[in-house]
Coordinates of C-alpha atoms in Angstrom, one line a residue:
X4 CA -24.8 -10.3 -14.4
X5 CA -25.0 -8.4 -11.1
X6 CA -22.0 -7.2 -9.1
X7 CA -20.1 -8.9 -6.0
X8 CA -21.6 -7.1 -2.8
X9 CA -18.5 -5.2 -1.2
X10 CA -18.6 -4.0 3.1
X11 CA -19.8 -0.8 3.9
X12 CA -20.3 0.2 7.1
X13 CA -19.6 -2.0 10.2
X14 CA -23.1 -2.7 12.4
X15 CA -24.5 0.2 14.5
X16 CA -23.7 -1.7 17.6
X17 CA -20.2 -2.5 16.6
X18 CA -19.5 1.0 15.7
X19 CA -21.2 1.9 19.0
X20 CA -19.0 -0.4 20.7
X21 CA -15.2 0.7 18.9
X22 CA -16.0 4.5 19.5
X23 CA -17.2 4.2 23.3
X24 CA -13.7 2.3 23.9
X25 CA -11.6 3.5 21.0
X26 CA -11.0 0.7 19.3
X27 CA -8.1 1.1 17.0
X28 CA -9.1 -2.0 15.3
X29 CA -11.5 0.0 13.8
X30 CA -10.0 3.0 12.8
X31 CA -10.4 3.9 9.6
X32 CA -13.4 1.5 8.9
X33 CA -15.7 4.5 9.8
X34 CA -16.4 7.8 10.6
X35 CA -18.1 9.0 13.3
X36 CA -20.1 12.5 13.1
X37 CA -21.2 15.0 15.9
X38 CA -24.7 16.9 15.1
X39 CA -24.5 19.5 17.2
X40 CA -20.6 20.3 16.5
X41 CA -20.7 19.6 12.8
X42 CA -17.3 17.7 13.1
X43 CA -16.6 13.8 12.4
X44 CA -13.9 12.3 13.7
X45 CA -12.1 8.9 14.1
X46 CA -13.0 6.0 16.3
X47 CA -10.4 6.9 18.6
X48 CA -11.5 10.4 19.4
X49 CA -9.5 11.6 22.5
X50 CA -12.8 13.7 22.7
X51 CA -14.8 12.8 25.3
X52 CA -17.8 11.2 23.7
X53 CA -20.7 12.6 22.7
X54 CA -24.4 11.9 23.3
X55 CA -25.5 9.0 21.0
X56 CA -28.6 10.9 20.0
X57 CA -26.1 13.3 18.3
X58 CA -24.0 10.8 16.6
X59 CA -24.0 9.5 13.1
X60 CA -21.7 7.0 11.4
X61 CA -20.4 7.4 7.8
X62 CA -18.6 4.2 5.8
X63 CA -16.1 6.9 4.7
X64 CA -14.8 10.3 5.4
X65 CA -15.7 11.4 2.0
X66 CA -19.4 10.7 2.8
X67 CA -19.0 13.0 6.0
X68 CA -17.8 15.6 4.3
X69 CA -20.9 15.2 1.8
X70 CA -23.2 15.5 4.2
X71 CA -21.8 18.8 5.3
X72 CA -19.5 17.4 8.4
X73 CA -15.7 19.2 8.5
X74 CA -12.7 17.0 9.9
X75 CA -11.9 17.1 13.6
X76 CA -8.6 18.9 14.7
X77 CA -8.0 16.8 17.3
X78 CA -8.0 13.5 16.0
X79 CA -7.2 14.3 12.5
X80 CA -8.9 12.0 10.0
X81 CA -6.2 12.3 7.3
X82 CA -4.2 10.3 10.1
X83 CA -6.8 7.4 9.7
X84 CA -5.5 4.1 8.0
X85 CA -7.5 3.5 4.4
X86 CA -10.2 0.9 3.9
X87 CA -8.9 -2.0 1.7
X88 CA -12.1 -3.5 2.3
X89 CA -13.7 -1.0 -0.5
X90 CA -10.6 -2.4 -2.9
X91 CA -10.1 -6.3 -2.8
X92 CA -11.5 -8.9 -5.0
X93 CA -12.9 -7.5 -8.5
X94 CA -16.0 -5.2 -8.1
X95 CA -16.4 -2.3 -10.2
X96 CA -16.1 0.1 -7.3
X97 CA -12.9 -1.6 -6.0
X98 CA -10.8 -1.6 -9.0
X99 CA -12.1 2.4 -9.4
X100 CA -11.1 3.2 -5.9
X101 CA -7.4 1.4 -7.5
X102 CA -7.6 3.8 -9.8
X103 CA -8.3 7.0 -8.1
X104 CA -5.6 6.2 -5.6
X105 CA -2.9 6.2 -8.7
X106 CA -4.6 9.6 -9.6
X107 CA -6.4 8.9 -12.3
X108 CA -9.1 12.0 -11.5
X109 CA -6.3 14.4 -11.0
X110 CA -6.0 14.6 -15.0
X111 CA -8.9 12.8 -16.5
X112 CA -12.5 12.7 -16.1
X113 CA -14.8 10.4 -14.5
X114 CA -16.3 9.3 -18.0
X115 CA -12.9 7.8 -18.6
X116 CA -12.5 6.8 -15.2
X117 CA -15.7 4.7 -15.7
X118 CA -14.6 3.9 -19.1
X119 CA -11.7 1.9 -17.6
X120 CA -13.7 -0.1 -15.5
X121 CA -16.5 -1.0 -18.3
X122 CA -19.0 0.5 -16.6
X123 CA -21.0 3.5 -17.6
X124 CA -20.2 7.0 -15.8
X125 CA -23.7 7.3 -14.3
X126 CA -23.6 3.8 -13.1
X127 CA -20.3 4.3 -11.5
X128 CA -21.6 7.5 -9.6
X129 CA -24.8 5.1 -8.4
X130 CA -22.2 2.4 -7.2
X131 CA -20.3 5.1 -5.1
X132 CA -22.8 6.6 -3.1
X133 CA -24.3 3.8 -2.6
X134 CA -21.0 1.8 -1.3
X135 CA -19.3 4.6 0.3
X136 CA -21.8 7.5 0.4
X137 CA -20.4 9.7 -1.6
X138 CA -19.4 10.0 -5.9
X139 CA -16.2 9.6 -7.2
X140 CA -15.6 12.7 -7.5
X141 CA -15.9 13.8 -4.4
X142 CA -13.7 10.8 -2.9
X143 CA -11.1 12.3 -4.9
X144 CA -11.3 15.8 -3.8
X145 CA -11.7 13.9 0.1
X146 CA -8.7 12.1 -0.6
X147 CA -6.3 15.4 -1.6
X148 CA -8.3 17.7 1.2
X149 CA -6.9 15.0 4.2
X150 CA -3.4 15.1 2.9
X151 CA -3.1 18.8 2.1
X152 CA -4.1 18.7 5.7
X153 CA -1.8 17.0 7.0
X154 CA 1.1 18.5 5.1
X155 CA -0.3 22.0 6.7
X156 CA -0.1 20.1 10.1
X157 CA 2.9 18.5 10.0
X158 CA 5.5 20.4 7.5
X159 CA 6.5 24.0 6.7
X160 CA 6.1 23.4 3.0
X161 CA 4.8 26.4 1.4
X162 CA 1.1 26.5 0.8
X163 CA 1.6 26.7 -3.0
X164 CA 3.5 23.3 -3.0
X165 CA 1.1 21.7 -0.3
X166 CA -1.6 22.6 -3.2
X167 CA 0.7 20.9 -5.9
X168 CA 1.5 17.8 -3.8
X169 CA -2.3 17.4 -3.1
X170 CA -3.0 17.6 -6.7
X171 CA -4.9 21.4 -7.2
X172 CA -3.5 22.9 -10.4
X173 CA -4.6 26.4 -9.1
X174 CA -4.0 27.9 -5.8
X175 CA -7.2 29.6 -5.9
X176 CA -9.1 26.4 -6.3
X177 CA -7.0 24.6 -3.8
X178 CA -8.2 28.0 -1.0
X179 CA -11.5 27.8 -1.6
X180 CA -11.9 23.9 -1.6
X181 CA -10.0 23.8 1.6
X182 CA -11.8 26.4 3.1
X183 CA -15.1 24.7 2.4
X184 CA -14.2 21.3 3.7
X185 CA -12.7 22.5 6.5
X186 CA -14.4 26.1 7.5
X187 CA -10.6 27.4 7.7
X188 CA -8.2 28.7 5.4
X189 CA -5.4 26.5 5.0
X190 CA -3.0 29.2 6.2
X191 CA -4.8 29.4 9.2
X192 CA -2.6 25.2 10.0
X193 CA 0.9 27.1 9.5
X194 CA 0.4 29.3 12.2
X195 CA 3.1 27.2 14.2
X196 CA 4.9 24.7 11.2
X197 CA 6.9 22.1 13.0
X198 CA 9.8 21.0 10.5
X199 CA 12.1 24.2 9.2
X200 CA 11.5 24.4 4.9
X201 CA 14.5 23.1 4.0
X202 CA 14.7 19.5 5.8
X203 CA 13.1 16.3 4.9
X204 CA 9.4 16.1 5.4
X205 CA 8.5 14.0 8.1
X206 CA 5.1 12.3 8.4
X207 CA 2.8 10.0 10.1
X208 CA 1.1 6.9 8.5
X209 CA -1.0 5.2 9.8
X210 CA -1.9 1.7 10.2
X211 CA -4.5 -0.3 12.6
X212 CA -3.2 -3.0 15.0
X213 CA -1.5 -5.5 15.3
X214 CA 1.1 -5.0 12.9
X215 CA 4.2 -6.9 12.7
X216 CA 6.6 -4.4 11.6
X217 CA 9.4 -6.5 12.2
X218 CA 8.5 -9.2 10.2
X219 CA 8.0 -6.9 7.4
X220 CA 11.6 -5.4 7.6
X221 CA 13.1 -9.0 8.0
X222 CA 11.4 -10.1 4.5
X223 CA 12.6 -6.9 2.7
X224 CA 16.3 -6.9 4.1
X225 CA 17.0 -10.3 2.9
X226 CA 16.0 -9.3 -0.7
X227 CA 17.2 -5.7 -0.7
X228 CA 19.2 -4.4 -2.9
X229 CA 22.7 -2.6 -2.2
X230 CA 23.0 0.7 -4.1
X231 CA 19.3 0.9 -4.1
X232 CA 17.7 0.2 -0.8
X233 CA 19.4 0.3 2.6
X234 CA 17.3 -2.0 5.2
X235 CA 18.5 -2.3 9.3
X236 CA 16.3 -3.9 11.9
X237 CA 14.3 -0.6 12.6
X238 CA 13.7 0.8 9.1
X239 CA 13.7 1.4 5.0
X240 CA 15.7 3.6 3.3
X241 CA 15.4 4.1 -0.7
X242 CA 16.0 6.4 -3.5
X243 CA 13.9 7.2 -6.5
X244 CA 13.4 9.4 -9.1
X245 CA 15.6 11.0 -11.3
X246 CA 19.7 10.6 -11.0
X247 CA 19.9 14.5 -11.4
X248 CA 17.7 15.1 -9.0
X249 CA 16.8 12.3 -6.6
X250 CA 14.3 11.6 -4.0
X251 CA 15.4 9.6 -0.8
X252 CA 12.9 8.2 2.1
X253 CA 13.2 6.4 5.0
X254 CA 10.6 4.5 7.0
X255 CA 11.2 3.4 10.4
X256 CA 8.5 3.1 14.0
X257 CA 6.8 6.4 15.4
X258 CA 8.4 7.0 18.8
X259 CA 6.8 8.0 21.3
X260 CA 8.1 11.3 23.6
X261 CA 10.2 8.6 25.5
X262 CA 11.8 6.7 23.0
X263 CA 9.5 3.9 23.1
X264 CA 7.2 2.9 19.8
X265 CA 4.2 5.4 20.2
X266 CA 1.0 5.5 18.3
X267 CA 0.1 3.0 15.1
X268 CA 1.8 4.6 12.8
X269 CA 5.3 4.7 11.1
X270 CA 7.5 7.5 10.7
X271 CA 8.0 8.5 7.4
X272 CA 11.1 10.8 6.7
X273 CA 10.8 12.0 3.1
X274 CA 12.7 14.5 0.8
X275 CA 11.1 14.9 -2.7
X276 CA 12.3 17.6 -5.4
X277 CA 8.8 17.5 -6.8
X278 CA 5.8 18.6 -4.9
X279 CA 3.7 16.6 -7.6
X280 CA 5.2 13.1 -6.5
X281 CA 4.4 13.4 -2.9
X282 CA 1.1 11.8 -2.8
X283 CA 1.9 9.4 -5.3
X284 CA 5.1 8.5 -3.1
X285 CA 2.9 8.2 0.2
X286 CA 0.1 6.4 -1.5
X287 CA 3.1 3.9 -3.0
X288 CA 4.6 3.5 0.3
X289 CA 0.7 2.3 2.3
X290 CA 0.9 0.1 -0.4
X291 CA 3.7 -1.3 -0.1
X292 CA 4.2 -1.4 3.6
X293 CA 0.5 -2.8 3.4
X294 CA -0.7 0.1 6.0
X295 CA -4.7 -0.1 5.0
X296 CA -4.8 -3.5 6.1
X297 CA -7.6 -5.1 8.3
X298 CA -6.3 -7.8 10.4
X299 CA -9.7 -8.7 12.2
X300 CA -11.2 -9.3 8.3
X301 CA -7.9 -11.7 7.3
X302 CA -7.9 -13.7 10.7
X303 CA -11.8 -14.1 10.8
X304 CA -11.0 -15.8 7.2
X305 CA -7.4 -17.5 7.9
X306 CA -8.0 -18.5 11.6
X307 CA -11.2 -20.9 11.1
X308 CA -9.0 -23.8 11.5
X309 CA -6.4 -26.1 10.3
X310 CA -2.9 -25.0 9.7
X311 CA -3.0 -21.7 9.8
X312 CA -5.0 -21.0 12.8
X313 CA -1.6 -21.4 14.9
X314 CA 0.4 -19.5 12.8
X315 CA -2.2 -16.3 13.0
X316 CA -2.0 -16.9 17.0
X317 CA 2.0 -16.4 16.7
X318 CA 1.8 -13.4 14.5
X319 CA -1.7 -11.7 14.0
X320 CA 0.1 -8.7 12.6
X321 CA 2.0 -10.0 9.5
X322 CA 1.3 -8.4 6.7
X323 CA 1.8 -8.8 2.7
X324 CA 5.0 -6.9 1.5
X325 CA 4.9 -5.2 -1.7
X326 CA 7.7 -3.8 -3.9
X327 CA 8.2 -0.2 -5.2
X328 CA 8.4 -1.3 -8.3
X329 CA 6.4 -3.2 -10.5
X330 CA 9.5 -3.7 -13.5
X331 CA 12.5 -4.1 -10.3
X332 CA 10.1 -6.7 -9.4
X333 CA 9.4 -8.7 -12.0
X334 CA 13.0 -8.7 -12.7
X335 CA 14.3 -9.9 -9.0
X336 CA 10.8 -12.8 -9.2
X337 CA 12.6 -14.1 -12.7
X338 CA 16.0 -14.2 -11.0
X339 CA 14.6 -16.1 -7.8
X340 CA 13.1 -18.7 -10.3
X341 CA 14.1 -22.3 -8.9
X342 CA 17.1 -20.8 -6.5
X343 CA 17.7 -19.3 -3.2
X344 CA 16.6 -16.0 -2.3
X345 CA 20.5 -15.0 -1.4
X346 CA 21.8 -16.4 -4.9
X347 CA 18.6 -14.1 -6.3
X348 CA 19.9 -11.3 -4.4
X349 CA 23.3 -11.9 -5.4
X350 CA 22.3 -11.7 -9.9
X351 CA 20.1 -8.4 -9.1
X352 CA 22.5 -6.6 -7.2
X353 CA 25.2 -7.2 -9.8
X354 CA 22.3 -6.2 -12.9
X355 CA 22.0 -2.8 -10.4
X356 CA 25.9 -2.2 -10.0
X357 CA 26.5 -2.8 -14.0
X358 CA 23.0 -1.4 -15.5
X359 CA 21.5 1.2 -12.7
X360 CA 22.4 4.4 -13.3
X361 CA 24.6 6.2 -10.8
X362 CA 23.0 9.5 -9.0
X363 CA 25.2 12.7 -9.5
X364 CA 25.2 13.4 -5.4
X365 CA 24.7 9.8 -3.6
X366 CA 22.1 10.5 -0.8
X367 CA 24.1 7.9 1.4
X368 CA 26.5 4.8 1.8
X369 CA 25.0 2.4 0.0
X370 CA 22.7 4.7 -1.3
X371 CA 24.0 5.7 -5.1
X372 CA 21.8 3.9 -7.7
X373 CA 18.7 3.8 -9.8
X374 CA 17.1 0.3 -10.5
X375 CA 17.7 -0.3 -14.1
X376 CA 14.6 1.2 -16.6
X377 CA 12.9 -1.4 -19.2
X378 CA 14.9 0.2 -21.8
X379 CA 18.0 -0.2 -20.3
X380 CA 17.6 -3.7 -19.9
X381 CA 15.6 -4.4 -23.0
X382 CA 19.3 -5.3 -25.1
X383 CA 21.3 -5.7 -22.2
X384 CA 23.4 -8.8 -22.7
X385 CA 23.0 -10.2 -18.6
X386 CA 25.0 -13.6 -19.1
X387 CA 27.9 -11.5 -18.6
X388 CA 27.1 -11.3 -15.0
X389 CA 26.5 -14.6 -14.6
X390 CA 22.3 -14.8 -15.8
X391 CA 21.9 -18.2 -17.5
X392 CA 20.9 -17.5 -21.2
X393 CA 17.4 -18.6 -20.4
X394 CA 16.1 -16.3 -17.7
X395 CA 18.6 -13.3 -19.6
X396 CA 16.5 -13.8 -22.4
X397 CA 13.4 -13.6 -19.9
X398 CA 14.2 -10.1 -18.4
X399 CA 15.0 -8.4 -21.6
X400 CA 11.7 -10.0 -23.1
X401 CA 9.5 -8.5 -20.0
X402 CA 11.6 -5.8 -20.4
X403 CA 10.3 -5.1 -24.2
X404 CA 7.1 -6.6 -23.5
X405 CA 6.2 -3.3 -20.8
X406 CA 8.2 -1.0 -23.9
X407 CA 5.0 -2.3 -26.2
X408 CA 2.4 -2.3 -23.4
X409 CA 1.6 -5.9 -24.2
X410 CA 1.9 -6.1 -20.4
X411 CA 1.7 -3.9 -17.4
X412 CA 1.0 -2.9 -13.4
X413 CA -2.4 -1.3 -14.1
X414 CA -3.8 -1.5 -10.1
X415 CA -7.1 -2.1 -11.3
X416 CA -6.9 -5.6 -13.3
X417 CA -8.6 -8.7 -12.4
X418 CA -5.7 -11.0 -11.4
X419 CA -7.1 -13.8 -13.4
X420 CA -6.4 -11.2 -16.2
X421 CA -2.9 -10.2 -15.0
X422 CA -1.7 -13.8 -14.6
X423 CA -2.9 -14.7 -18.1
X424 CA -1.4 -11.8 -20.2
X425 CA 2.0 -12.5 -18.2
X426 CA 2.1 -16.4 -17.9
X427 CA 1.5 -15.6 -22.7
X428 CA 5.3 -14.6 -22.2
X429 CA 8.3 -17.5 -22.7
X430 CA 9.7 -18.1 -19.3
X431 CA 6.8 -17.1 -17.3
X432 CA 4.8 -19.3 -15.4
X433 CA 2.1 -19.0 -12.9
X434 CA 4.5 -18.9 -9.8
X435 CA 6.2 -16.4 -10.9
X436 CA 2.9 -14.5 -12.2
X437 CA 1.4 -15.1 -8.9
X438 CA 4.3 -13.8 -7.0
X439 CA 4.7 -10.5 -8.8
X440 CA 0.8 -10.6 -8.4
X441 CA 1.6 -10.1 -4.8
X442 CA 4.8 -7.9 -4.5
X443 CA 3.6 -5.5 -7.2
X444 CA 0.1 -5.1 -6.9
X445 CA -0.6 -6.2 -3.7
X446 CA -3.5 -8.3 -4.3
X447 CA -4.7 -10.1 -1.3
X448 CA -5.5 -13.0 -3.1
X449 CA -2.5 -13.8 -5.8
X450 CA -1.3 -17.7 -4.3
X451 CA 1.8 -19.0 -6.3
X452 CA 0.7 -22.8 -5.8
X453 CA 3.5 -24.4 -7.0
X454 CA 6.1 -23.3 -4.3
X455 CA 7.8 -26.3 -2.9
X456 CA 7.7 -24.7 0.5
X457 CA 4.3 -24.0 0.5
X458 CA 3.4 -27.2 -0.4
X459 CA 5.2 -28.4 2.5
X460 CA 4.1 -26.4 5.5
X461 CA 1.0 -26.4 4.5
X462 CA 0.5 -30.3 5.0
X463 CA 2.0 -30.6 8.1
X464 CA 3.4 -33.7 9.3
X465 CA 1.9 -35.4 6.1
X466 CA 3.8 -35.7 2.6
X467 CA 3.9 -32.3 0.7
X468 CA 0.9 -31.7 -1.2
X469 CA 0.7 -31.3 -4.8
X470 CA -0.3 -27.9 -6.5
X471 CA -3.9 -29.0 -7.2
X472 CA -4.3 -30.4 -3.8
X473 CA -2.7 -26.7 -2.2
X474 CA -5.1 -25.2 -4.4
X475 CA -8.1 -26.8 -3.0
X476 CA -7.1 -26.2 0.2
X477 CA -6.4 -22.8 -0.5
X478 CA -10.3 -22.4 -1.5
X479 CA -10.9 -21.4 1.9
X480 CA -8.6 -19.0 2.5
X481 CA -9.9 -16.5 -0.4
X482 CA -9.9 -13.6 -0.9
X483 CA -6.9 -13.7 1.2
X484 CA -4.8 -15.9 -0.3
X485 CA -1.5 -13.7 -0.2
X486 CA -1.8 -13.4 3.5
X487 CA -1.6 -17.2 4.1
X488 CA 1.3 -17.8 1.9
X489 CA 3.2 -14.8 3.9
X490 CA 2.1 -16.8 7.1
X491 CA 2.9 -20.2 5.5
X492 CA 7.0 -18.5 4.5
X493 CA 7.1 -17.2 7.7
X494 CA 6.6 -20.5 9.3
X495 CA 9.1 -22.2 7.6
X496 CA 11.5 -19.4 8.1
X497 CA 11.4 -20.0 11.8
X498 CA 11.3 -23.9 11.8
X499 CA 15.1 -23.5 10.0
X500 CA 16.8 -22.2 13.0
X501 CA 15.0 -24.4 14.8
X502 CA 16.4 -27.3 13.0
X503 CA 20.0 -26.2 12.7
X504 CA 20.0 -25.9 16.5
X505 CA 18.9 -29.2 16.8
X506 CA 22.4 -31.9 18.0

């Protein structure tokens, strides 16, 4: 059986057409790449643009780098949003993309890579360069190069942690790659550091337009989670790690030099005891924050009529907001089963305050807690805080089910498979498989059917549909399912006030 097709590279003319006006739609769906110069840089070049007889577009900045092309200074490609394109539905090179954004090259090889995806190592390599123009391999090494980058850029981190945090074991290694990617030694970017060692790290990500930040925020701070998260009306705040020796973060809008929102990207503020995690953290936080999102894809699918083509003209930018993690939750998508998201809110933060364990120094106000681990919920007896004996019996059953592997979070599972293995558990049914489908993975196309509210907005003035009847509507809204049930929640989220105004 042959594999799904997956997008490459936009049409010449449409790349033609993004780089001559700087499309930031675009950014990140290519690469462009200057002959005579040797440099490739982002469709939104500040450069002023070169002769199209010297140009030549890559589907990746991996691929441009393969063919001998080193990143531009000016526009800096490690600022460039990802290509989720490469990494929805279920083709081989999507769920191996998955895979090598957790990290799975940084310690193992590309036979077991492969091996994960059922697909022979040779095969894989084939699939690569003939998608993205390049081997696994060598989007892996891409993929650390552009961050070590920017952490020479935009921090005064040492160059021996900036080698750790982009995954090179060996500063040697981590010299001579860099210097051959980028015809510069990576000392040569610290010349002039801009943040004082010392201070939180703070970094750019980026994201291309429209994106409804807003809207974002307003979903997390109505489910977040005192202790653990802080969440105001201009960022994120969280803490992680260990309790001796926490991390902390906050996410808010890139300001511009007068105070206004600047470029598309967020600000990320970050402090991190291990250089190790840094990646991983950033690479968590683009997924959760959905950052490698392409709007123009989801609208062309969402916006070909019916109900949701007025709800993508009132927010083109809103995007799918995951969780940080996949355990917190499955827990809190139990919890909500069949009652409000406040009263949902109300049982997690008290299984946080009794269970999570408190951090020796609290980073903050409302910042002084871990989300409870499996184990520590795996015997924990939650009807004394109120859990009915069914869904308690629920959360310490997922919680021993992750202890035995007999489930997990793996990024690069079919969701067919993922809903199947977790709906096998008492207490679990599709909606709530669906829904952590969406919050913990992230996958585009996870659609919890049998939500009463979806059922509703989605047939308009008529009676709510049934679940099989929302599912064959739904048909035509793959593989972005997730999108239009964010749009479809958001819509009945505003009629409320509406109607509560209302004499």
């Amino acid at each position: 059986m042959s594999e799904p097709s997956i997008a490459t590279l936009p049409g010449i003319e449409v790349c033609e057409k993004a780089r001559l006006s700087r499309d930031a739609r675009f950014d990140g769906l290519f690469f462009t790449a200057v002959t005579s110069t040797r440099i490739y840089c982002r469709p939104v070049c500040p450069a002023p643009a070169p002769k199209p007889a010297n140009i030549r577009y890559y589907a990746s900045a991996a691929a441009a780098e393969a063919a001998g092309f080193r990143p531009c200074l000016r526009c800096r490609p490690e600022l460039a949003p990802g290509n989720n394109v490469w990494q929805r539905g279920e083709h081989v090179v999507a769920r191996a993309l998955k895979l090598i954004d957790a990290g799975l090259l940084t310690d193992h090889s590309l036979e077991q890579l492969a091996a994960r995806v059922d697909i022979g190592a040779r095969q894989l390599r084939r699939l690569f360069v003939e998608h993205l123009g390049a081997p696994p391999i060598d989007v892996h090494t891409t993929r650390r190069l552009l961050f070590a980058k920017q952490l020479l850029t935009e921090t005064a981190l040492p160059v021996t942690e900036v080698a750790l945090a982009s995954g090179f074991g060996s500063l040697r290694r981590f010299n001579a790659a860099f210097l051959q990617a980028n015809r510069i030694p990576p000392r040569e970017l610290r010349r002039h550091p801009r943040t004082v060692v010392g201070e939180a790290l703070v970094l750019r990500l980026g994201y291309r337009p429209p994106y409804d930040f807003e809207a974002l925020l307003g979903f997390l701070r109505t489910r977040s989670l005192p202790g653990v998260e802080l969440v105001d009306e201009h960022s994120y705040m969280r803490v992680f790690g260990a309790a001796d020796a926490p991390g902390w973060l906050r996410l808010g809008a890139w300001p511009d030099k007068t105070g206004n929102v600047g470029e598309h990207a967020l600000k990320l503020e970050l402090h991190c005891p291990q250089p190790a995690q840094l990646l991983p953290v950033v690479t968590r936080l683009r997924r959760m924050f959905d950052l490698d999102a392409e709007p123009q894809a989801i609208a062309a699918t969402l916006g070909a009529g019916g109900v949701l083509k007025p709800l993508l003209r009132r927010r083109p930018g809103l995007r799918l907001p995951g969780g940080w993690d996949g355990f917190e939750i499955a827990v809190r998508a139990v919890l909500g089963q069949q009652v409000s998201v406040a009263a949902a809110r109300t049982l997690a933060t008290r299984i946080v305050q009794r269970y999570g364990e408190p951090l020796a120094t609290p980073i903050a106000p409302g910042l002084e807690r871990l989300f409870p681990t499996p184990a520590q919920l795996a015997d924990a007896d939650l009807r004394e805080i109120g859990v009915t004996t069914a869904r308690a019996a629920t959360i310490r059953g997922v919680a021993q089910a992750l202890l035995d592997g007999r489930i997990d979070f793996r990024a690069e599972q079919p969701l067919d498979e993922f809903v199947a293995r977790w709906v096998a558990l008492p207490g679990i049914g599709e909606w709530t498989a669906h829904y952590m489908a969406m919050r913990a993975l992230s996958h585009p196309d996870a659609f919890p059917a049998a939500d009463l509210i979806l059922r509703r907005v989605a047939a308009g003035d008529a009676p709510e549909l049934s679940t099989k009847a929302l599912n064959a509507l739904a048909e035509a809204w793959r593989p972005w399912r997730a999108y239009a049930v964010m749009h479809l929640w958001r819509s009945a989220s505003d009629a409320a006030p509406a109607k509560r105004s209302k004499p």
